[in-house]
mmCIF file of C-alpha atoms in Angstrom:
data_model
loop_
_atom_site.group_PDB
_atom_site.id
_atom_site.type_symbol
_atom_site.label_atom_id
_atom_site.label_comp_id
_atom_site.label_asym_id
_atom_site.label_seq_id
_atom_site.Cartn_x
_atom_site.Cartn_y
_atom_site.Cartn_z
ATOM 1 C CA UNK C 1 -12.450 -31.453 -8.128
ATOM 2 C CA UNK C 2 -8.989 -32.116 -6.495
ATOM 3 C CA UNK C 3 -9.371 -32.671 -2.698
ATOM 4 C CA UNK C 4 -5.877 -31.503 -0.857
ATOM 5 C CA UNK C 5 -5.363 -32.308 2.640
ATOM 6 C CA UNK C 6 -3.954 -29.637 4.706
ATOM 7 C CA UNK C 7 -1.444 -30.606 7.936
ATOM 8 C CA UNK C 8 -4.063 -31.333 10.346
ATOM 9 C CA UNK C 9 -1.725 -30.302 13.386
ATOM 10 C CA UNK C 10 1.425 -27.806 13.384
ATOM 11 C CA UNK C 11 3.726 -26.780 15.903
ATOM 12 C CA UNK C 12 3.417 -23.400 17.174
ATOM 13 C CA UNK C 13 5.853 -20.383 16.340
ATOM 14 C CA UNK C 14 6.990 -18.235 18.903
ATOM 15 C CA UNK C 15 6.947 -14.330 18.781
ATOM 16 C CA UNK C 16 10.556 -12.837 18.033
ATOM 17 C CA UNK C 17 11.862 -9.622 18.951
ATOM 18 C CA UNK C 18 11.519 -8.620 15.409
ATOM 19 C CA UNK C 19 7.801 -9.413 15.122
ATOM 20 C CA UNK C 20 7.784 -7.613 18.810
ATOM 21 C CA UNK C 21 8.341 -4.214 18.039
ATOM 22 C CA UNK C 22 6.678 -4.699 14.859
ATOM 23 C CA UNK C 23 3.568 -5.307 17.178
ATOM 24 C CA UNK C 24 4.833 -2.962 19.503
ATOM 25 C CA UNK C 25 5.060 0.016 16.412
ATOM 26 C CA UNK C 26 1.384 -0.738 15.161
ATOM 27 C CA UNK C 27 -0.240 -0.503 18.442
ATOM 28 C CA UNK C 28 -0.945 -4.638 18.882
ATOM 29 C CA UNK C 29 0.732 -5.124 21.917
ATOM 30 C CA UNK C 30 -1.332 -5.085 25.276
ATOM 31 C CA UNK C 31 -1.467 -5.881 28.763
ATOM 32 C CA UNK C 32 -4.135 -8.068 30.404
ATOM 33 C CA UNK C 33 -3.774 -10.090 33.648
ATOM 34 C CA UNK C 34 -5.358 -13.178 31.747
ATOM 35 C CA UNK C 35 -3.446 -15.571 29.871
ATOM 36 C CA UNK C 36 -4.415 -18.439 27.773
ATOM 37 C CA UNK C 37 -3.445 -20.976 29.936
ATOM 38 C CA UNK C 38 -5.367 -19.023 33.047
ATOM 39 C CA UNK C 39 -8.595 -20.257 31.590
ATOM 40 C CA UNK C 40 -7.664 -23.800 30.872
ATOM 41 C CA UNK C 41 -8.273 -23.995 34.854
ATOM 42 C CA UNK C 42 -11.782 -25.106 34.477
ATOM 43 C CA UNK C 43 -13.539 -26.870 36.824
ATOM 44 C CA UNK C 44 -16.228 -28.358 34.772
ATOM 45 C CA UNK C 45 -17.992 -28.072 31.543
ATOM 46 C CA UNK C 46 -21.048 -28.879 28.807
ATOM 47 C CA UNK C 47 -21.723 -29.131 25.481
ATOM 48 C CA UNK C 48 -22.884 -26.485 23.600
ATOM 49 C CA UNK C 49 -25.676 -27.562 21.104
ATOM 50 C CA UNK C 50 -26.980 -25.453 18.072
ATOM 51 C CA UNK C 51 -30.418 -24.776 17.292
ATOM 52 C CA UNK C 52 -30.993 -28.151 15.688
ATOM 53 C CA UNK C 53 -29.216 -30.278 18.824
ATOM 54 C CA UNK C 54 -26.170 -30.807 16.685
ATOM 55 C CA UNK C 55 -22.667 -30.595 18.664
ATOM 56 C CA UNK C 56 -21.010 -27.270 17.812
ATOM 57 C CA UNK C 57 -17.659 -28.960 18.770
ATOM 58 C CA UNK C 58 -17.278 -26.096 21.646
ATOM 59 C CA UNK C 59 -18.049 -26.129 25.521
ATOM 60 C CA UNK C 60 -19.150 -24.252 27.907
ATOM 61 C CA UNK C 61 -16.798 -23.801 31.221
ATOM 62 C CA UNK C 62 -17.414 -23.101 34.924
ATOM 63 C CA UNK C 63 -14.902 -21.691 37.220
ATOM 64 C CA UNK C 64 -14.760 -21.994 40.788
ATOM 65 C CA UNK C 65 -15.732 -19.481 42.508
ATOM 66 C CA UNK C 66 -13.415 -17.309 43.557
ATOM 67 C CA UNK C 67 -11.348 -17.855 40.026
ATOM 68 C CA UNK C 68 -14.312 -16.514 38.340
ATOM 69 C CA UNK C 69 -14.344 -13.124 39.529
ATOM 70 C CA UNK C 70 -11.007 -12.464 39.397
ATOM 71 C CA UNK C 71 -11.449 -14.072 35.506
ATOM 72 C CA UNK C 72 -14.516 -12.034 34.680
ATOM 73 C CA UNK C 73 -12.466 -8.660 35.619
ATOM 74 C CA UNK C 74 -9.747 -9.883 33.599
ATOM 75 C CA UNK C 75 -11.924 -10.347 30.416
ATOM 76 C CA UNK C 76 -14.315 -7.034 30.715
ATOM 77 C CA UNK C 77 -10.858 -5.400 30.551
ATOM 78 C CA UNK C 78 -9.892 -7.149 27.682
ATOM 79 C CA UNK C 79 -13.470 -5.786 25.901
ATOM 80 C CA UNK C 80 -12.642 -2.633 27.239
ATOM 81 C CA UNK C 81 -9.058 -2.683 25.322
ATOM 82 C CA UNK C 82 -10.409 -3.926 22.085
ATOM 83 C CA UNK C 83 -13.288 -1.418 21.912
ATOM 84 C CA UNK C 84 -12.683 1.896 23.400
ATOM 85 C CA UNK C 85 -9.073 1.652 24.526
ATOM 86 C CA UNK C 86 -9.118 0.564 28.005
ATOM 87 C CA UNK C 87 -11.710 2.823 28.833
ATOM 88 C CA UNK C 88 -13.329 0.886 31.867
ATOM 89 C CA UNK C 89 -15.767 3.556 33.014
ATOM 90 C CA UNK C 90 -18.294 1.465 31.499
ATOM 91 C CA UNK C 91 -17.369 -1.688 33.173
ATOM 92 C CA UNK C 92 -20.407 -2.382 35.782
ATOM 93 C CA UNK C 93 -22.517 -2.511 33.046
ATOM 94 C CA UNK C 94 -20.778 -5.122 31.313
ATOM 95 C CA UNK C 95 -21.553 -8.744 32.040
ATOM 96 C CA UNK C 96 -19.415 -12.034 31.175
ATOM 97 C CA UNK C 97 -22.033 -14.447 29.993
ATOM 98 C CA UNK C 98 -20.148 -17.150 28.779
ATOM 99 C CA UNK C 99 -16.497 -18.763 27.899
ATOM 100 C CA UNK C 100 -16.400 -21.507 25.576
ATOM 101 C CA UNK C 101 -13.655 -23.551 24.709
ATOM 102 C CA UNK C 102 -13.715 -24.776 21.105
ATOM 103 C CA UNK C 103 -12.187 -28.651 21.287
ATOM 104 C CA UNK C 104 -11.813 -28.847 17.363
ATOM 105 C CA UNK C 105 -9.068 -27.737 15.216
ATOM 106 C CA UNK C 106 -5.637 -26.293 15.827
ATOM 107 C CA UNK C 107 -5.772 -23.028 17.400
ATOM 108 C CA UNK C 108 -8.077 -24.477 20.246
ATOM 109 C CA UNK C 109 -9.551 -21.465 21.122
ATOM 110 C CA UNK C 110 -11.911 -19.721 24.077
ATOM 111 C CA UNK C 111 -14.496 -17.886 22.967
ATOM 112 C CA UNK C 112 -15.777 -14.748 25.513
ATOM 113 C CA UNK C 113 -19.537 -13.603 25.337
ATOM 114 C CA UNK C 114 -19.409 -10.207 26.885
ATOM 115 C CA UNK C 115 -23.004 -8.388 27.251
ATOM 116 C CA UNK C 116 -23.903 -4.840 28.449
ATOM 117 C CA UNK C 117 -26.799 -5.483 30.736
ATOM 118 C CA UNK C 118 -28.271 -1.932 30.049
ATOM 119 C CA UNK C 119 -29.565 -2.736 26.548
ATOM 120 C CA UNK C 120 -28.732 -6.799 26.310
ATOM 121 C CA UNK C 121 -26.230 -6.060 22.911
ATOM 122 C CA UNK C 122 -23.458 -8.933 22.937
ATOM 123 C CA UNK C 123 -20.435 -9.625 21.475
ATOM 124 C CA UNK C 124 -17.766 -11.934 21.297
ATOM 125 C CA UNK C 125 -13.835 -11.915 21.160
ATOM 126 C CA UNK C 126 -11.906 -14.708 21.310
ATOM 127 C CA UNK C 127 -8.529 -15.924 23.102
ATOM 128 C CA UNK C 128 -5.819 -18.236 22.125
ATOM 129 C CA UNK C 129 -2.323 -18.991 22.061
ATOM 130 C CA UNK C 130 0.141 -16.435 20.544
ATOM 131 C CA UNK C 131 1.742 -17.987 17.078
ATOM 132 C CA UNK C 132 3.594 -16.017 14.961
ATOM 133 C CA UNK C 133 2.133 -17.150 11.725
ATOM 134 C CA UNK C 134 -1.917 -16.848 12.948
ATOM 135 C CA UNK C 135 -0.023 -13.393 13.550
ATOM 136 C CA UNK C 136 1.357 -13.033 10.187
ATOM 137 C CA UNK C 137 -2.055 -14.117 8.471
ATOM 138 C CA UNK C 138 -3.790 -11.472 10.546
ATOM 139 C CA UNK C 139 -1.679 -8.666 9.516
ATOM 140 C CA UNK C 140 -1.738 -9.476 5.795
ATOM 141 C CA UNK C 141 -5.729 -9.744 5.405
ATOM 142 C CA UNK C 142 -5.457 -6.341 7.246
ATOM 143 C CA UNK C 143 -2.601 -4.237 4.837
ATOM 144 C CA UNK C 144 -4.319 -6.707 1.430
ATOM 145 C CA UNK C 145 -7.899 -7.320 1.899
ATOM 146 C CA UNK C 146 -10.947 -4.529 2.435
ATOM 147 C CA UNK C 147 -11.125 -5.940 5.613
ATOM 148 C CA UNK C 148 -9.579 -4.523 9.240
ATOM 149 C CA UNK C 149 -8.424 -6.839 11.507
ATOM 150 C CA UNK C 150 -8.934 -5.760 15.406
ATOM 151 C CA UNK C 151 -6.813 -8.229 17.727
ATOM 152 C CA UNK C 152 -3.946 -7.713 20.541
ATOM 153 C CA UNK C 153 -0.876 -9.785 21.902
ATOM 154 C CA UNK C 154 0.249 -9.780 25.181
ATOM 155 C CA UNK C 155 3.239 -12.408 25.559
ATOM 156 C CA UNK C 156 2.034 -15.950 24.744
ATOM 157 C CA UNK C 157 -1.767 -14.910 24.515
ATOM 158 C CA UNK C 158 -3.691 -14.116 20.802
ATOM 159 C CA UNK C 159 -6.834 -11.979 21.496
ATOM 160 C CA UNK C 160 -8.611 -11.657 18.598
ATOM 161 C CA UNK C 161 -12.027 -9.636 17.960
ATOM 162 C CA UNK C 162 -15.084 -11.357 16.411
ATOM 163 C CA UNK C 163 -15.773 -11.435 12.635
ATOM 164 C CA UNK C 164 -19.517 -11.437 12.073
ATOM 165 C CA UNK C 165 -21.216 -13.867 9.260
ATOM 166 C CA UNK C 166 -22.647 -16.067 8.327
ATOM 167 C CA UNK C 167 -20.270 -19.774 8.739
ATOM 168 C CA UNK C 168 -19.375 -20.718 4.954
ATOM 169 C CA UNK C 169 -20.118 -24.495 5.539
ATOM 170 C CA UNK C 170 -23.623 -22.993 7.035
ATOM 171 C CA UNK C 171 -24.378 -21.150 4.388
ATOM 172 C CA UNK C 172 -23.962 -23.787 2.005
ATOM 173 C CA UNK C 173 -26.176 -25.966 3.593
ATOM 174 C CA UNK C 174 -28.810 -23.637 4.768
ATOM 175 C CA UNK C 175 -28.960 -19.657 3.093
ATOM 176 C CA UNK C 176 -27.454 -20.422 -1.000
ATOM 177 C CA UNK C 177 -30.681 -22.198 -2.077
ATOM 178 C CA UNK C 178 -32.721 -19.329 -0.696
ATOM 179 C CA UNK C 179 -30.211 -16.861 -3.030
ATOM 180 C CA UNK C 180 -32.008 -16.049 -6.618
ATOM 181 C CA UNK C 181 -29.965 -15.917 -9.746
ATOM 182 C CA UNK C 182 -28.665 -12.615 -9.597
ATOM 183 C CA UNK C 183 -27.500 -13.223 -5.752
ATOM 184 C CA UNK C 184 -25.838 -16.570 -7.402
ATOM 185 C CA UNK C 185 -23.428 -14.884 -9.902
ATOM 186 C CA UNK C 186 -22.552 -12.068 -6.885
ATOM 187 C CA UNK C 187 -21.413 -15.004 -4.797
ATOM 188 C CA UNK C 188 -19.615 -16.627 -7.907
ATOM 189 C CA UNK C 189 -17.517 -12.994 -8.014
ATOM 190 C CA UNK C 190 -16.972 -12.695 -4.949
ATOM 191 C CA UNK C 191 -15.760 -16.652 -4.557
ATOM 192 C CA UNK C 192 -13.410 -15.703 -7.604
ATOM 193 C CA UNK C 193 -12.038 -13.003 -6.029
ATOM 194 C CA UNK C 194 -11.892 -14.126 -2.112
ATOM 195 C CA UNK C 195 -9.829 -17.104 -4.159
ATOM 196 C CA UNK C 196 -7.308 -14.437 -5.452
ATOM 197 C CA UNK C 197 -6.817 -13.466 -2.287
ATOM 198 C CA UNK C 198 -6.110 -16.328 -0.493
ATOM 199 C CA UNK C 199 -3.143 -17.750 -2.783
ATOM 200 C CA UNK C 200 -1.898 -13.993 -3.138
ATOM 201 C CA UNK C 201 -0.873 -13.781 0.415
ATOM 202 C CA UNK C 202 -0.309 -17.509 1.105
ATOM 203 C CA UNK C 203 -3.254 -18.099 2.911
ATOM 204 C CA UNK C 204 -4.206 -22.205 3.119
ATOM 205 C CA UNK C 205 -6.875 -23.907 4.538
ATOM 206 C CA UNK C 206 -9.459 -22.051 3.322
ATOM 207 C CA UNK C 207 -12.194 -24.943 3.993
ATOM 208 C CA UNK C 208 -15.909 -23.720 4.069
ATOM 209 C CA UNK C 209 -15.681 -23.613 7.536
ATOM 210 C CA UNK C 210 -12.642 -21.349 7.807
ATOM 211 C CA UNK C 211 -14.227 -17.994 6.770
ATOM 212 C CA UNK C 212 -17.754 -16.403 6.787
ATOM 213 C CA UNK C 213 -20.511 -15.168 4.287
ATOM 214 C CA UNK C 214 -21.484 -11.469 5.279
ATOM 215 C CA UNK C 215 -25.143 -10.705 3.218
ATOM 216 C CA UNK C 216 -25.105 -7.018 3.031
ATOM 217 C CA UNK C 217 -28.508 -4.595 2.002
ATOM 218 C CA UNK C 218 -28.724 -2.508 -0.225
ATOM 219 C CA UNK C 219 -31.370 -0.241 -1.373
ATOM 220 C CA UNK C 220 -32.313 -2.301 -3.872
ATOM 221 C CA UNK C 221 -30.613 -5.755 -3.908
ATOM 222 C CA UNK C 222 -28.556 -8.097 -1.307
ATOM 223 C CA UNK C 223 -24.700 -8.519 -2.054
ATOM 224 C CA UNK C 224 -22.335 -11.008 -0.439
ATOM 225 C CA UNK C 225 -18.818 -10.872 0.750
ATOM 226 C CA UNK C 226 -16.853 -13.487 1.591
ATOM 227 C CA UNK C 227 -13.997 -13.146 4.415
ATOM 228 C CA UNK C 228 -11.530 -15.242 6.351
ATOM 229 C CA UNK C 229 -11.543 -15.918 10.094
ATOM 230 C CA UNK C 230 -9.127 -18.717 10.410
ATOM 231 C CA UNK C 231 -5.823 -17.600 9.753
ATOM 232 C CA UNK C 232 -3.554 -20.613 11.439
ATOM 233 C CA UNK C 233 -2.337 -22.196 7.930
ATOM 234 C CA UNK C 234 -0.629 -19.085 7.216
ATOM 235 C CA UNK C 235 2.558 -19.729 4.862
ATOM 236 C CA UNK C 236 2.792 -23.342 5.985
ATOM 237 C CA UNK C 237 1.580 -25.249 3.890
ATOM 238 C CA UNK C 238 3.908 -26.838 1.167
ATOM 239 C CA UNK C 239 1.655 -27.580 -1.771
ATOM 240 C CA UNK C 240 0.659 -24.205 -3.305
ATOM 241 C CA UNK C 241 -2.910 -26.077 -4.400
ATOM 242 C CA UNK C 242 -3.535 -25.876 -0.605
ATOM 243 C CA UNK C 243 -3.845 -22.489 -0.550
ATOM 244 C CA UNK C 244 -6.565 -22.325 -3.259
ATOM 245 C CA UNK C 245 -9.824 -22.577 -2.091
ATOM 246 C CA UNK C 246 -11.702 -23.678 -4.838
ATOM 247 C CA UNK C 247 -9.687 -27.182 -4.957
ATOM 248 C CA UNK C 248 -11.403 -27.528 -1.568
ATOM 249 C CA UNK C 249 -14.441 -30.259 -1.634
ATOM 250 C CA UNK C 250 -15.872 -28.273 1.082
ATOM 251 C CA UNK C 251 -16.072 -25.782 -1.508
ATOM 252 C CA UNK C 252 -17.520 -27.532 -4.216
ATOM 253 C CA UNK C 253 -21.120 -25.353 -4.612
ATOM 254 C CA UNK C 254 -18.837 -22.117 -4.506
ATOM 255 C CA UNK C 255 -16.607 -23.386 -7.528
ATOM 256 C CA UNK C 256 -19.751 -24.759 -8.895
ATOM 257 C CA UNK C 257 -21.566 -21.496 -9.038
ATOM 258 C CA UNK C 258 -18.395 -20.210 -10.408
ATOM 259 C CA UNK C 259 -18.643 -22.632 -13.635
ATOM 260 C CA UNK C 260 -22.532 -21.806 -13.808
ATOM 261 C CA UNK C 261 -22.650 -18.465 -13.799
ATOM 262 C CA UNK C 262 -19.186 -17.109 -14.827
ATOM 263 C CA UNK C 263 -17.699 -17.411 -18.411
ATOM 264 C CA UNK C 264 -13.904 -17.755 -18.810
ATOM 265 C CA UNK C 265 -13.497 -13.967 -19.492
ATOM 266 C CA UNK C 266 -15.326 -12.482 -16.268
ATOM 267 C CA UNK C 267 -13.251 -14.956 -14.138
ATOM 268 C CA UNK C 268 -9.876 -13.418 -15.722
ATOM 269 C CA UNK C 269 -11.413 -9.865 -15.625
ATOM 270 C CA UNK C 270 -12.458 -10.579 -11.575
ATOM 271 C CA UNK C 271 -9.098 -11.900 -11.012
ATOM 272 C CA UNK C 272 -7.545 -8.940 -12.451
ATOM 273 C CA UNK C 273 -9.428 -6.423 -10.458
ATOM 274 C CA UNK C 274 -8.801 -7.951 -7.565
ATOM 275 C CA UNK C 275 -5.343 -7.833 -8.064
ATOM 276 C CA UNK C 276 -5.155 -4.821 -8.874
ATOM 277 C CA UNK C 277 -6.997 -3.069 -5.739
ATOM 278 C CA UNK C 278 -4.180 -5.427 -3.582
ATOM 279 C CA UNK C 279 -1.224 -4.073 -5.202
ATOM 280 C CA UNK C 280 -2.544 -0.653 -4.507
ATOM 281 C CA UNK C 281 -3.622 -1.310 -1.363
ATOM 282 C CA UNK C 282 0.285 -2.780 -0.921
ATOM 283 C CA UNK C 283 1.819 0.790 -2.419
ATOM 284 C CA UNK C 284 -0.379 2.942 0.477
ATOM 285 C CA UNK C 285 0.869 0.567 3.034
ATOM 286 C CA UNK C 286 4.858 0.493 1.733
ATOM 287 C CA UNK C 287 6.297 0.943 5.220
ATOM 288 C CA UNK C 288 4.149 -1.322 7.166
ATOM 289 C CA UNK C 289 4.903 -3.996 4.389
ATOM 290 C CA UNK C 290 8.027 -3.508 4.214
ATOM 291 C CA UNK C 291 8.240 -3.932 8.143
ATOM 292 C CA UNK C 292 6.243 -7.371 8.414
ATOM 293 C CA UNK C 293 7.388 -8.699 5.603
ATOM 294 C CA UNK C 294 11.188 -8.102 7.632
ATOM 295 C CA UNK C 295 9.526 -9.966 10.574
ATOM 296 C CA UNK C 296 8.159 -12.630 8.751
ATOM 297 C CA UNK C 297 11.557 -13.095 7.252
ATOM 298 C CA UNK C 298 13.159 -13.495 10.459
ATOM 299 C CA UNK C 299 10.765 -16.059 11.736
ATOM 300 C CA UNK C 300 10.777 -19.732 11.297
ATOM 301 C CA UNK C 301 6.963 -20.036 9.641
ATOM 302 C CA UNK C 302 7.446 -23.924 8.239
ATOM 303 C CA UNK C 303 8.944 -26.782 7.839
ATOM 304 C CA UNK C 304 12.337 -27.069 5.143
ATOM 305 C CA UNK C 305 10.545 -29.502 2.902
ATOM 306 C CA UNK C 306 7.263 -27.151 2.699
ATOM 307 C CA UNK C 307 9.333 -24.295 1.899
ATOM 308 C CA UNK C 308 11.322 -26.011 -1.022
ATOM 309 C CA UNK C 309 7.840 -27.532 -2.568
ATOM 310 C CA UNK C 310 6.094 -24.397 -2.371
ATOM 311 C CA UNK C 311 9.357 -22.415 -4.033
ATOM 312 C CA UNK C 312 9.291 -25.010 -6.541
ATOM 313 C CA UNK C 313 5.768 -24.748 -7.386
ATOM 314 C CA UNK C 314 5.197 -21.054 -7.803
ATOM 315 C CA UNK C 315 8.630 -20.909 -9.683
ATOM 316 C CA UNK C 316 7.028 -23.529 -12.278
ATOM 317 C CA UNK C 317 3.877 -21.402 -12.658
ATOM 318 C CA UNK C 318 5.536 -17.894 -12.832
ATOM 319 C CA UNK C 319 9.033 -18.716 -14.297
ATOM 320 C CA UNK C 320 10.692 -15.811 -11.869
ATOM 321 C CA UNK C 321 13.598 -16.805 -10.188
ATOM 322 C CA UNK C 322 13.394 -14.776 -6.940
ATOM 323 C CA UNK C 323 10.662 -17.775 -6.081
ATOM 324 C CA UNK C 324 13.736 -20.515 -6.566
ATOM 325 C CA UNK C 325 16.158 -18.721 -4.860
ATOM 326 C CA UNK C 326 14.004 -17.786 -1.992
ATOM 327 C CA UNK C 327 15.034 -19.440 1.419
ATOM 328 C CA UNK C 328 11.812 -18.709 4.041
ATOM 329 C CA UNK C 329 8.466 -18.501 3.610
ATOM 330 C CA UNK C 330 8.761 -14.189 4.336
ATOM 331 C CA UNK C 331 11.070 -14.216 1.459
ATOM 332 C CA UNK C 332 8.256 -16.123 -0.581
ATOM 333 C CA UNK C 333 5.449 -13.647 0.459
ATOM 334 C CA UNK C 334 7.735 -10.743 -0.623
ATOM 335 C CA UNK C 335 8.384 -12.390 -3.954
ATOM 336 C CA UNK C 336 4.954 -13.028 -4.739
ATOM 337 C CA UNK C 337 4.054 -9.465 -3.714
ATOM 338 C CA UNK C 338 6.703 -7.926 -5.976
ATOM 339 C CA UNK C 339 5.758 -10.128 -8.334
ATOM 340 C CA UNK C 340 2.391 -8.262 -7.998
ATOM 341 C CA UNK C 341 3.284 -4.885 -8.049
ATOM 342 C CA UNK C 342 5.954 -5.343 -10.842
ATOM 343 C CA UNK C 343 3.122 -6.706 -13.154
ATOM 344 C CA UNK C 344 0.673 -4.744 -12.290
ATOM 345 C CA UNK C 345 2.626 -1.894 -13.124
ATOM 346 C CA UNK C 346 3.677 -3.733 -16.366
ATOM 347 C CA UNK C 347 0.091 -3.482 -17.261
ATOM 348 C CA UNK C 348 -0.270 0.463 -16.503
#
């Protein structure tokens, strides 16, 4: 098992006008009277301990007064915009229980804990600073992956809506070894596949930690899927390995299970039908693509020296020269998603 280390810290890439009316087109733009750095004008705080008294790494903040109202407002509107549109007729009933603020990692984020006090249901969303590659990740699970992203920009401020699961370093530790065999080998799939995903559109960092386990019923067994919620190593990342997830150690037990209950052939065969459900998910969503992929070519997502290793790389694996002769890390994307389509159409 190859341990990679991902850049711990990276600077932050502002929104361009091309990414703005890309945002603008595809209804992600917003307007809230909250920003990011609003909240950072705590007055106090605590830690926030699991169930077993560990430290999550977040903390709980309190607000003076008079700030906290005018915050609380702020943030039911926020819900309101995320879930029904702005549609506030609903707002007395809606109660802001608690903001966190996560200390660990890059994206630093606030968590929100909004509950209607009619019924006690909760849910979270989460706020953090606008970069144009967590934006970039975000758009790309949503057009390539079964999965739709909710979130909203509004100038330098990220809100993004709560993906429910199960933590994958959690998981690991606490739910696999009450999984049976069967369970096993649907988690070994679905590793295989989540894998394809995540060096298909460039996604790195994909540490345990970084995405979620979602158990799902149904009438007569439980199946897993596995999903990201981290998306701030986006097309940075130099070393294509880093955007692997099974060379992860955190990963280990995943690529593990994958070696125990997967021959050679199934792993090729998973790989294959998960590329093939993204490259027609990429033909239904042509404009869009085409559209994002433009912004992301216009935006500075990386470092020059990541850029020329990962080019490099990929060329050395695949052999296709759009890879070497690509200059940004949009123009990589769009090579490796042509490369997609133009084999998968090959093999029709």
């Amino acid at each position: 098992m190859t341990q990679q280390k991902a850049q711990l810290k990276k600077q932050y890439y502002p929104i361009n006008d091309t990414l703005k009316s890309y945002l603008v087109k595809y209804k992600r733009m917003t307007k809230t009277r909250v920003f990011y750095d609003d909240l950072l004008r705590f007055q106090g705080s605590i830690v926030v301990f699991d169930k077993e008294d560990k430290d999550t790494l977040w903390i709980r903040l309190y607000y003076n007064e008079f700030e906290r109202i005018e915050i609380d407002n702020s943030l039911k509107k926020i819900y309101t915009l995320l879930h029904s549109d702005g549609d506030d007729s609903n707002n007395d009933h809606l109660n802001v229980d608690n903001i966190d603020f996560c200390t660990f990692g890059n994206s630093k984020p606030f968590r929100v804990k909004i509950r209607n006090i009619l019924n006690d249901n909760y849910t979270h969303f989460y706020i953090k600073k606008a970069d144009a590659s967590r934006i970039f990740g975000l758009e790309l699970e949503h057009i390539i992956s079964p999965n739709t992203i909710n979130f909203l920009v509004y100038e330098d401020t990220l809100i993004e809506e709560h993906i429910v699961g199960i933590p994958g370093d959690v998981f690991l530790e606490e739910n696999l070894i009450e999984c049976n065999e069967h369970e096993k080998t649907q988690l070994a799939k679905e590793f295989v596949k989540f894998n394809e995903r995540c060096m298909i559109g460039l996604l790195g960092d994909m540490r345990s930690y970084n995405y979620v386990v979602i158990p799902i019923y149904d009438f007569d067994q439980r199946i897993f899927k596995i999903r990201a919620i981290d998306f701030d190593q986006q097309s940075y990342e130099g070393s294509f390995k880093l955007y692997k997830p099974h060379l992860f150690k955190e990963n280990y037990k995943f690529s593990e299970l994958v070696q125990e209950k997967l021959n050679p052939k199934s792993v090729i065969q998973y790989q294959i039908e998960e590329r093939s459900v993204i490259v027609k998910r990429l033909i239904d969503t042509k404009a869009r693509l085409r559209r994002l992929i433009d912004a992301m070519k216009s935006t500075r997502l990386a470092p020059v020296e990541h850029i020329q290793q990962l080019q490099e790389e990929i060329y050395e694996m695949t052999h296709d020269v759009s890879f070497k002769n690509a200059s940004s890390m949009g123009e990589i994307v769009q090579s490796a998603l042509d490369f997609m389509i133009r084999n998968y159409k090959m093999e029709e």
